[in-house]
XYZ file of C-alpha atoms in Angstrom:
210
model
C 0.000 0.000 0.000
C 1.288 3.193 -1.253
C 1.524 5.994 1.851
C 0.418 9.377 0.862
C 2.672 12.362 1.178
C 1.405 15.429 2.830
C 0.601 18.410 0.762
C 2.558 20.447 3.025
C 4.477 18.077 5.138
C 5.641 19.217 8.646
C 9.283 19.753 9.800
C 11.126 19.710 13.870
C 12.682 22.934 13.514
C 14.709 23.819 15.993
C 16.189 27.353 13.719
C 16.664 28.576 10.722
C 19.320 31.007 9.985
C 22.290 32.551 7.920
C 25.559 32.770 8.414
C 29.075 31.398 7.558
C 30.349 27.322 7.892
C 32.625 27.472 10.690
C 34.402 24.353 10.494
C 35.448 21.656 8.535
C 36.333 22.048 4.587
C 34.109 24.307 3.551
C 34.449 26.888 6.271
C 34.013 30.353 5.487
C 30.580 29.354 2.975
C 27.658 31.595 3.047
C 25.244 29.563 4.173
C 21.788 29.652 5.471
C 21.168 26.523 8.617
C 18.357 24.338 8.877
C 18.315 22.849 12.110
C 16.148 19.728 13.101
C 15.169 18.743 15.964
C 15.655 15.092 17.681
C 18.739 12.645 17.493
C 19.473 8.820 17.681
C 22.150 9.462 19.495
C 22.920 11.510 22.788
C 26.221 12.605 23.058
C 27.283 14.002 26.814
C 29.025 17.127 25.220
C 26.417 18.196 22.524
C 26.325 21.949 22.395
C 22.666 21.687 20.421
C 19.603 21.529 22.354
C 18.152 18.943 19.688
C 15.088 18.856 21.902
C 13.494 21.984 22.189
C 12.215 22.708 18.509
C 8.752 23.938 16.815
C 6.627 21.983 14.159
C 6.860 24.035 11.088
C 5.030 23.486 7.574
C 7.149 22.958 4.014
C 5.187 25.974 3.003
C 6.550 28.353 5.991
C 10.014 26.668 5.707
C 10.655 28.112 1.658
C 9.022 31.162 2.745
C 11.515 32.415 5.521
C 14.318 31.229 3.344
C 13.545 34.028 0.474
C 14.511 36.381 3.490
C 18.341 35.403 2.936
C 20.830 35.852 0.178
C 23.312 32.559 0.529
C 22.226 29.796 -2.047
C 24.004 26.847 -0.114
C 21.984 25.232 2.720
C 23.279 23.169 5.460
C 20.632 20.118 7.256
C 21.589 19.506 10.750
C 20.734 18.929 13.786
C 19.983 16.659 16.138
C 20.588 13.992 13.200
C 18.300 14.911 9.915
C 18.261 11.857 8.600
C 15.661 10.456 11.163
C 13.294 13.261 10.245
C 10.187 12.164 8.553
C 9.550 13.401 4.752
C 13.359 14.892 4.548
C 13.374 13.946 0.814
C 9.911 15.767 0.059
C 12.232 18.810 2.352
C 15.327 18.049 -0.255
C 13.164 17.962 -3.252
C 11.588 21.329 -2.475
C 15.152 23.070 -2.017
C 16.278 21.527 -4.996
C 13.826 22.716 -7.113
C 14.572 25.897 -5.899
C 18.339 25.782 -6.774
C 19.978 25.533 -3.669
C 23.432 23.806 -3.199
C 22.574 21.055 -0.605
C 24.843 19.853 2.286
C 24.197 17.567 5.350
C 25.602 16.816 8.971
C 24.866 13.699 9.847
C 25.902 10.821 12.747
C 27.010 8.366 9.568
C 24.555 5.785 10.793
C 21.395 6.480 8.303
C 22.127 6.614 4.404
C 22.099 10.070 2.517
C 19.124 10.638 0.279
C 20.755 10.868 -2.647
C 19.176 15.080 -3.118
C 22.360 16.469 -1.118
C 25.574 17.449 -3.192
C 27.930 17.591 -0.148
C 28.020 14.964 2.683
C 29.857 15.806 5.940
C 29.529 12.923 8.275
C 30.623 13.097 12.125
C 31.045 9.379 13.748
C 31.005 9.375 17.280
C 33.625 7.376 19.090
C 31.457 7.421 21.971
C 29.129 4.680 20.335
C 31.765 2.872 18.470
C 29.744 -0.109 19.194
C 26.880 1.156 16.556
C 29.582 1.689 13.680
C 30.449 -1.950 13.669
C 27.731 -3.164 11.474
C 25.848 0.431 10.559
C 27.284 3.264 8.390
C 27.317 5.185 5.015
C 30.051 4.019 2.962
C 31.057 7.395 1.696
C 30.936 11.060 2.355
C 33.309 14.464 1.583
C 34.695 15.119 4.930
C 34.890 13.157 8.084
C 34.642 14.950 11.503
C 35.116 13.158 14.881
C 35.500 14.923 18.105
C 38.211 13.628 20.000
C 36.368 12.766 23.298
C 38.918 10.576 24.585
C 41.286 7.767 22.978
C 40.003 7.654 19.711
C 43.203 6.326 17.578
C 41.715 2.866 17.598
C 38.099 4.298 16.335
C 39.563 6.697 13.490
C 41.628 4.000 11.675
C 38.321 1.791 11.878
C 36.220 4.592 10.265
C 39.194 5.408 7.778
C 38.574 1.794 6.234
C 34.674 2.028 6.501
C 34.034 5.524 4.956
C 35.793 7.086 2.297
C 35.753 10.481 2.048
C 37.901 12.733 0.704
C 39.044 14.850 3.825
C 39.629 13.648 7.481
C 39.161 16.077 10.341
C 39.873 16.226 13.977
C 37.695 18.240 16.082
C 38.400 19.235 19.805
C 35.714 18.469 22.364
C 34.267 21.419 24.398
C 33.470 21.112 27.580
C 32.100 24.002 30.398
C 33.632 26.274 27.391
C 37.568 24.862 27.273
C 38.450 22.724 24.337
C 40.912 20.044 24.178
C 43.174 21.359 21.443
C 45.914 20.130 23.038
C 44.960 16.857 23.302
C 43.543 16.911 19.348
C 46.521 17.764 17.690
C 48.427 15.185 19.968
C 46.302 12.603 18.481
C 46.300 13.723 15.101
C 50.166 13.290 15.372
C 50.084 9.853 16.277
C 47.286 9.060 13.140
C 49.788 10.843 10.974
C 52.852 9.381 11.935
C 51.558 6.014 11.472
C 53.759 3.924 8.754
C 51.145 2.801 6.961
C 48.660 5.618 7.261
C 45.440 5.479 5.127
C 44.801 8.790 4.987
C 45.866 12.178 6.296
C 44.304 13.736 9.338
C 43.229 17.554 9.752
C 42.599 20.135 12.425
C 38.692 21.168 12.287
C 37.890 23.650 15.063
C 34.363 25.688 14.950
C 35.751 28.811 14.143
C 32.390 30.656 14.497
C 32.469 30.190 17.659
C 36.041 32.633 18.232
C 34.060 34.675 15.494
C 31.288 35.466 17.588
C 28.539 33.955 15.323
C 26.474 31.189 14.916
């Protein structure tokens, strides 16, 4: 039995706005955020507060986005890819002409709408990334929340991608740079090193934006 889309399907929305990427390859971007609420996964040091969000039509959605000039739109969250009717979202933006990227766990595929995948596995739940993953993306972030040598060369062999980032976790506002770059040493260094690691540190944050 065929199930019936929505006319004007509705969206978690925890905000909508512009500004710049602050991390990973493409920082610097214009770009306007659209951020959805709810995750599979609860990270201690998430900085989002995935939770608290409003239900907000298709319609509305397209609407406030004619109020901002940047043509590239970045899905996050919480984790977009459990939100219900994200293709008929996708669809919409594409027809609209918008350059498409996503944030996402790695655990749920990629509708195949987005044009630039940046996937952040979380060492914390190593266990999940045994058996469940998308097999490629553009970049790779993972935040170093502890000893994560062991869980990077894993993910190096399960997802290609064509850059590898570090990111430093923040905690009660300190960040463990030291710590990062430490670590990406060691994954470096490594003799027979897949790939090559990269500093990623959310630079809108020393910027003073969003």
């Amino acid at each position: 039995m065929q199930t019936i889309q929505p006319a004007d399907p509705i969206f978690r929305i925890v905000e909508i706005f512009e500004s710049l990427q602050g991390e990973g390859y493409n920082t610097g971007m214009p770009a306007v955020f659209i951020r959805l609420g709810k995750c599979n996964l609860a990270c201690r040091w998430c900085d989002t507060d995935y939770l608290t969000f409003q239900q907000m039509p298709l319609s509305e959605i397209l609407g406030r986005l004619k109020n901002y000039t940047a043509r590239n739109i970045i899905i996050t969250g919480g984790e977009p890819t459990i939100q219900p009717h994200l293709e008929t979202l996708l669809n919409a933006l594409k027809k609209e002409g918008y350059y498409l990227c996503i944030e996402t766990n790695g655990l749920n595929p990629v509708p195949p709408q987005i044009d630039y995948i940046a996937t952040s596995p979380k060492a914390c739940y190593a266990e999940k990334y045994q058996t469940q993953y998308i097999k490629r993306a553009d970049e790779v972030r993972i935040v170093v929340d502890g000893d994560i040598i062991a869980f990077c060369t894993a993910i190096e062999q399960k997802i290609r991608a064509r850059h590898y980032y570090l990111s430093p976790c923040e905690q009660n506002g300190v960040m463990n740079i030291y710590e990062t770059i430490r670590q990406i040493g060691l994954l470096n260094s490594r003799p027979d090193a897949a790939v090559h690691w990269q500093l990623s540190v959310q630079t809108h944050k020393w910027a003073g934006i969003e």
